[in-house]
Amino acid sequence: MFPAAPDAAGTLVFLQGTGNPDPVPAETIRWMLARDPALEGYAVLDVAWAAGAAPDISVVSALPPRYQPATAATPTELTSAERGLALAGLDLLNAPPLHRLPDTAAAELQTGTEENNVAAVNAAEENLLGSSLERLTLNLITDVAIRRRVPLTDAASDFSRSIIYYLRRGAEARTAVTHALRMANQDAPVVLFGHSLGGVAAVDLVSDPGWKAEGIRLDLLVTAGSQSPWLYLLGGLAHLAPGGPGTLPAPWLNFWDERDLLSFCSERVFAGRGDRIIDQEVQSGEPFPGSHSAYFANPDVYRAIGTELKLG
């Protein structure tokens, strides 16, 4: 299923995250490894661990009648005005709440001074105007989403396909990764690199109580933009849970970026679960969601990996 890694300085086994299979990240990793003096010569095995996921098909048939049938004229992108409207809506939703009338407002309007009455009336008008603008903006955003529901649903399907597969058939996915690790050159360092959901699969694999019995070499576990810490706290990992048993047998280097809203930190969450668990911040400067896939071309990632391998 996987080609044997040629003799090399080591092997990096790569697990892609969500979405359709994409050869670009693995190619980027190969390019970056070849330019890093500490990692030059490393082979890269790109594991299609979610190959059994649902095919890339349209889900239009499950949408309401107004979307039947899908046509080539169906808009696929938001206009600049619609994007601006969506951002304005988010700003409105995140704004501090407007001044609200106190519970005693009705009594004040009857018994208060003229000055207090004017202030209470102004506050009421401000509150009514703010509520009206909020409702208007949300209605406009909803209308835009309705018109763009086909591309929005297709995008959500692409993102969710591998997640659904892993939830239902995670054991099969981890078996595919195990086969790839066996193909790696066992006489040289082996790195397991998981991005996003691929990082969750990697943590689940090496925390399996039977992992050590496999006798497979693993020098460093690397995750980038991974949700493992978050899922651990929610009890969503396969073998590790708060208050339960289990350890991580290899050093773990976890990359996160403050601008990547899908990245989480591991050191505090998994304290005591392994001898060496390191959170490493990188700064892509990219807006989300581009920041979520910016790790592959960041030289700081490979410098940190090289340093950890020397320490090991």
C-alpha positions as a printed NumPy array, in Angstrom:
array([[  0.   ,   0.   ,   0.   ],
       [  2.919,   2.307,   0.748],
       [  6.283,   2.306,  -1.007],
       [  9.275,   1.476,   1.146],
       [ 11.308,   4.507,   2.096],
       [ 14.701,   4.593,   0.402],
       [ 17.901,   4.804,   2.434],
       [ 17.887,   8.318,   3.81 ],
       [ 18.817,  10.446,   6.779],
       [ 15.4  ,   9.578,   8.168],
       [ 11.722,   9.398,   7.324],
       [  8.891,  11.838,   7.955],
       [  5.462,  10.203,   7.829],
       [  2.896,  12.879,   7.04 ],
       [ -0.805,  12.799,   7.95 ],
       [ -2.941,  15.395,   6.201],
       [ -5.852,  17.009,   8.01 ],
       [ -9.407,  17.575,   6.839],
       [-10.615,  18.203,   3.313],
       [ -9.971,  16.512,  -0.001],
       [ -6.583,  14.782,  -0.482],
       [ -4.034,  17.394,  -1.498],
       [ -0.485,  16.551,  -2.624],
       [  0.715,  20.129,  -2.145],
       [  1.484,  19.959,   1.615],
       [  3.652,  16.851,   1.222],
       [  5.476,  18.392,  -1.729],
       [  6.043,  21.568,   0.282],
       [  7.418,  19.507,   3.176],
       [  9.834,  17.705,   0.824],
       [ 10.999,  21.032,  -0.585],
       [ 11.553,  22.514,   2.886],
       [ 13.348,  19.423,   4.225],
       [ 15.762,  19.501,   1.29 ],
       [ 16.729,  23.048,   2.253],
       [ 17.252,  22.45 ,   5.953],
       [ 20.813,  21.261,   6.76 ],
       [ 19.628,  19.145,   9.713],
       [ 16.879,  17.393,   7.739],
       [ 18.292,  17.24 ,   4.226],
       [ 17.835,  13.774,   2.757],
       [ 14.742,  12.866,   4.754],
       [ 12.173,  10.815,   2.858],
       [  8.515,  11.823,   3.118],
       [  5.697,   9.273,   3.182],
       [  2.336,  10.937,   2.54 ],
       [ -0.309,   8.663,   4.104],
       [ -3.808,   8.675,   2.596],
       [ -5.285,   7.663,   5.947],
       [ -8.78 ,   8.874,   4.972],
       [ -8.847,   7.15 ,   1.579],
       [-12.011,   5.318,   2.642],
       [-13.943,   8.523,   3.251],
       [-17.09 ,   9.355,   1.28 ],
       [-16.446,  10.367,  -2.346],
       [-16.482,  13.976,  -3.475],
       [-20.119,  14.267,  -4.551],
       [-22.657,  17.057,  -4.619],
       [-25.159,  17.127,  -1.754],
       [-27.621,  19.367,  -3.592],
       [-30.224,  16.582,  -3.661],
       [-30.501,  16.895,   0.138],
       [-31.212,  20.635,   0.009],
       [-34.688,  22.255,  -0.134],
       [-36.576,  22.454,  -3.447],
       [-35.415,  25.952,  -4.358],
       [-31.889,  24.572,  -4.95 ],
       [-33.03 ,  21.837,  -7.365],
       [-31.45 ,  21.317,  -9.777],
       [-28.05 ,  22.947,  -9.363],
       [-27.079,  24.973, -12.428],
       [-23.875,  26.388, -13.773],
       [-25.278,  29.827, -12.99 ],
       [-25.365,  29.1  ,  -9.252],
       [-23.074,  31.682,  -7.6  ],
       [-19.983,  30.136,  -6.04 ],
       [-18.358,  33.153,  -4.386],
       [-19.414,  36.095,  -2.28 ],
       [-19.176,  39.535,  -3.832],
       [-17.02 ,  42.147,  -2.136],
       [-20.17 ,  43.91 ,  -0.926],
       [-21.505,  40.698,   0.6  ],
       [-18.18 ,  40.009,   2.301],
       [-18.233,  43.505,   3.759],
       [-21.784,  42.957,   4.946],
       [-20.795,  39.721,   6.665],
       [-17.896,  41.441,   8.421],
       [-20.174,  44.267,   9.497],
       [-22.572,  41.713,  10.919],
       [-19.799,  40.055,  12.896],
       [-18.668,  43.416,  14.232],
       [-22.224,  44.201,  15.28 ],
       [-22.641,  40.872,  17.041],
       [-19.338,  41.319,  18.888],
       [-19.952,  44.935,  19.878],
       [-20.628,  45.829,  23.535],
       [-24.345,  45.752,  24.382],
       [-26.194,  49.005,  24.029],
       [-27.456,  50.822,  27.107],
       [-30.582,  49.152,  28.416],
       [-33.408,  50.725,  30.365],
       [-33.27 ,  49.796,  34.055],
       [-36.158,  47.906,  35.594],
       [-37.325,  51.138,  37.23 ],
       [-37.583,  52.992,  33.934],
       [-41.369,  52.873,  33.734],
       [-41.701,  54.324,  37.234],
       [-39.145,  57.026,  36.474],
       [-41.108,  58.113,  33.402],
       [-44.092,  58.69 ,  35.645],
       [-42.467,  60.147,  38.779],
       [-38.958,  61.275,  37.738],
       [-37.744,  64.726,  36.891],
       [-37.996,  66.028,  33.338],
       [-34.234,  65.576,  32.901],
       [-34.382,  61.935,  33.988],
       [-37.406,  61.313,  31.793],
       [-35.554,  62.666,  28.738],
       [-32.536,  60.432,  29.504],
       [-34.761,  57.378,  29.909],
       [-36.578,  58.068,  26.629],
       [-33.273,  58.577,  24.783],
       [-31.936,  55.296,  26.163],
       [-35.102,  53.505,  25.052],
       [-34.82 ,  54.926,  21.539],
       [-31.125,  53.974,  21.35 ],
       [-31.94 ,  50.445,  22.463],
       [-34.75 ,  50.112,  19.915],
       [-32.558,  51.45 ,  17.103],
       [-29.709,  49.112,  18.021],
       [-31.995,  46.094,  18.147],
       [-33.512,  47.024,  14.783],
       [-30.087,  47.406,  13.143],
       [-28.928,  44.09 ,  14.589],
       [-32.001,  42.295,  13.29 ],
       [-31.698,  43.971,   9.881],
       [-28.035,  42.982,   9.543],
       [-28.677,  39.39 ,  10.604],
       [-31.544,  39.144,   8.121],
       [-29.3  ,  40.429,   5.321],
       [-26.559,  37.929,   6.237],
       [-29.131,  35.116,   6.337],
       [-30.392,  36.127,   2.879],
       [-26.838,  36.028,   1.516],
       [-26.278,  32.586,   3.067],
       [-29.517,  31.303,   1.529],
       [-28.438,  32.464,  -1.942],
       [-25.011,  30.86 ,  -1.465],
       [-26.164,  27.702,   0.296],
       [-24.986,  25.325,  -2.435],
       [-21.294,  26.364,  -2.384],
       [-21.41 ,  26.775,   1.398],
       [-22.776,  23.242,   1.821],
       [-20.269,  21.783,  -0.637],
       [-17.427,  23.479,   1.252],
       [-18.738,  22.136,   4.555],
       [-18.968,  18.654,   3.032],
       [-15.359,  18.784,   1.829],
       [-14.252,  19.827,   5.312],
       [-16.36 ,  17.235,   7.124],
       [-15.777,  14.176,   4.935],
       [-12.592,  12.981,   6.63 ],
       [-13.908,  13.956,  10.079],
       [-16.939,  11.72 ,   9.635],
       [-14.734,   8.91 ,   8.358],
       [-12.413,   9.157,  11.342],
       [-15.299,   9.22 ,  13.816],
       [-16.768,   6.051,  12.318],
       [-13.65 ,   4.162,  11.253],
       [-10.794,   5.605,  13.248],
       [ -9.255,   2.197,  13.914],
       [ -8.916,   1.568,  10.16 ],
       [ -7.342,   4.983,   9.674],
       [ -4.782,   4.295,  12.399],
       [ -3.995,   0.898,  10.882],
       [ -3.11 ,   2.631,   7.614],
       [ -0.728,   4.917,   9.502],
       [  0.85 ,   1.936,  11.286],
       [  1.537,   0.253,   7.93 ],
       [  3.245,   3.418,   6.694],
       [  5.414,   3.647,   9.806],
       [  6.522,   0.034,   9.272],
       [  7.641,   0.98 ,   5.759],
       [  9.902,   3.709,   7.129],
       [ 13.621,   3.021,   7.381],
       [ 13.938,   1.613,  10.917],
       [ 17.696,   2.249,  10.951],
       [ 17.252,   6.022,  10.821],
       [ 15.077,   8.553,  12.687],
       [ 11.327,   8.391,  12.092],
       [  9.093,  11.433,  12.53 ],
       [  5.302,  11.224,  12.574],
       [  3.917,  14.607,  11.479],
       [  0.161,  15.166,  11.743],
       [ -1.618,  18.329,  10.676],
       [ -5.024,  19.256,  12.141],
       [ -7.151,  16.085,  12.259],
       [ -4.071,  14.155,  11.139],
       [ -2.48 ,  15.254,  14.41 ],
       [ -5.44 ,  13.852,  16.334],
       [ -5.015,  10.522,  14.533],
       [ -1.294,  10.541,  15.353],
       [ -1.884,  11.148,  19.072],
       [ -4.579,   8.469,  19.145],
       [ -2.224,   6.   ,  17.467],
       [  0.796,   6.38 ,  19.732],
       [ -1.321,   6.564,  22.919],
       [ -2.893,   3.178,  22.149],
       [ -1.99 ,   0.792,  25.011],
       [ -0.799,  -1.736,  22.415],
       [  1.445,   0.698,  20.558],
       [  4.727,  -0.384,  22.19 ],
       [  4.011,  -3.992,  21.276],
       [  4.136,  -3.005,  17.596],
       [  7.889,  -2.512,  17.925],
       [  7.872,   0.357,  15.412],
       [ 10.511,   3.062,  15.64 ],
       [  9.284,   6.569,  16.395],
       [ 11.763,   9.287,  17.358],
       [  9.468,  12.314,  17.362],
       [  5.755,  13.042,  17.227],
       [  4.969,  16.367,  15.558],
       [  1.559,  18.037,  15.385],
       [  0.659,  21.368,  13.806],
       [ -2.664,  23.171,  14.095],
       [ -4.011,  20.16 ,  15.974],
       [ -7.136,  19.888,  18.086],
       [ -5.808,  17.045,  20.275],
       [ -5.66 ,  19.118,  23.503],
       [ -9.195,  20.415,  23.002],
       [-10.633,  16.982,  22.223],
       [ -8.755,  15.492,  25.183],
       [-10.453,  17.901,  27.58 ],
       [-13.81 ,  17.039,  25.991],
       [-13.153,  13.3  ,  26.313],
       [-12.95 ,  12.921,  22.541],
       [ -9.656,  11.069,  22.064],
       [ -9.568,   7.341,  21.45 ],
       [ -7.291,   6.269,  24.324],
       [ -6.555,   9.253,  26.568],
       [ -9.049,  11.007,  28.828],
       [ -8.742,  13.3  ,  31.851],
       [ -8.273,  11.203,  34.963],
       [ -7.65 ,   8.04 ,  32.969],
       [ -4.482,   6.002,  32.315],
       [ -2.162,   6.273,  29.34 ],
       [  1.077,   7.891,  28.234],
       [  2.737,   9.188,  25.08 ],
       [  5.83 ,   7.062,  24.315],
       [  7.71 ,   9.552,  22.109],
       [  8.761,  13.193,  22.508],
       [  5.987,  15.44 ,  21.205],
       [  6.527,  18.778,  19.472],
       [  3.242,  20.683,  19.02 ],
       [  3.161,  23.778,  16.785],
       [  0.555,  26.483,  17.26 ],
       [ -0.09 ,  29.906,  15.774],
       [ -2.151,  32.554,  17.528],
       [ -3.739,  33.418,  14.187],
       [ -4.705,  29.786,  13.604],
       [ -8.006,  29.441,  15.429],
       [ -7.853,  25.637,  15.091],
       [ -4.543,  25.265,  16.941],
       [ -4.288,  24.377,  20.624],
       [ -1.528,  23.97 ,  23.227],
       [ -0.532,  20.635,  24.756],
       [  2.003,  21.159,  27.541],
       [ -0.415,  22.014,  30.355],
       [ -3.174,  19.713,  29.141],
       [ -1.014,  16.595,  28.811],
       [  1.35 ,  17.29 ,  31.734],
       [  2.611,  13.99 ,  33.115],
       [  1.59 ,  12.014,  30.035],
       [  5.076,  11.959,  28.518],
       [  8.725,  12.752,  29.222],
       [  8.939,  15.626,  26.76 ],
       [  5.906,  17.535,  25.47 ],
       [  6.746,  20.905,  23.931],
       [  4.483,  23.638,  22.602],
       [  6.224,  25.69 ,  19.924],
       [  4.659,  28.926,  18.758],
       [  5.161,  30.012,  15.14 ],
       [  3.942,  33.217,  13.567],
       [  2.736,  33.024,   9.997],
       [  1.227,  36.508,   9.873],
       [ -1.517,  34.995,   7.707],
       [ -5.22 ,  35.588,   8.359],
       [ -7.379,  32.62 ,   9.259],
       [ -8.002,  30.139,   7.636],
       [ -4.768,  30.55 ,   5.646],
       [ -2.844,  30.458,   8.921],
       [ -4.08 ,  26.905,   9.486],
       [ -2.051,  25.565,   6.563],
       [  0.89 ,  27.991,   6.778],
       [  3.028,  25.642,   8.889],
       [  4.295,  23.628,   5.921],
       [  6.261,  26.497,   4.362],
       [  7.534,  27.977,   7.64 ],
       [ 11.29 ,  27.343,   8.091],
       [ 10.914,  27.778,  11.87 ],
       [  8.94 ,  24.518,  11.926],
       [ 11.799,  22.538,  10.412],
       [ 14.462,  24.196,  12.548],
       [ 12.527,  23.195,  15.656],
       [ 12.106,  19.618,  14.378],
       [ 15.832,  19.359,  13.672],
       [ 16.678,  20.667,  17.146],
       [ 14.354,  18.163,  18.841],
       [ 15.814,  15.264,  16.868],
       [ 19.316,  16.23 ,  18.001],
       [ 18.129,  16.354,  21.615],
       [ 16.62 ,  12.899,  21.221]])
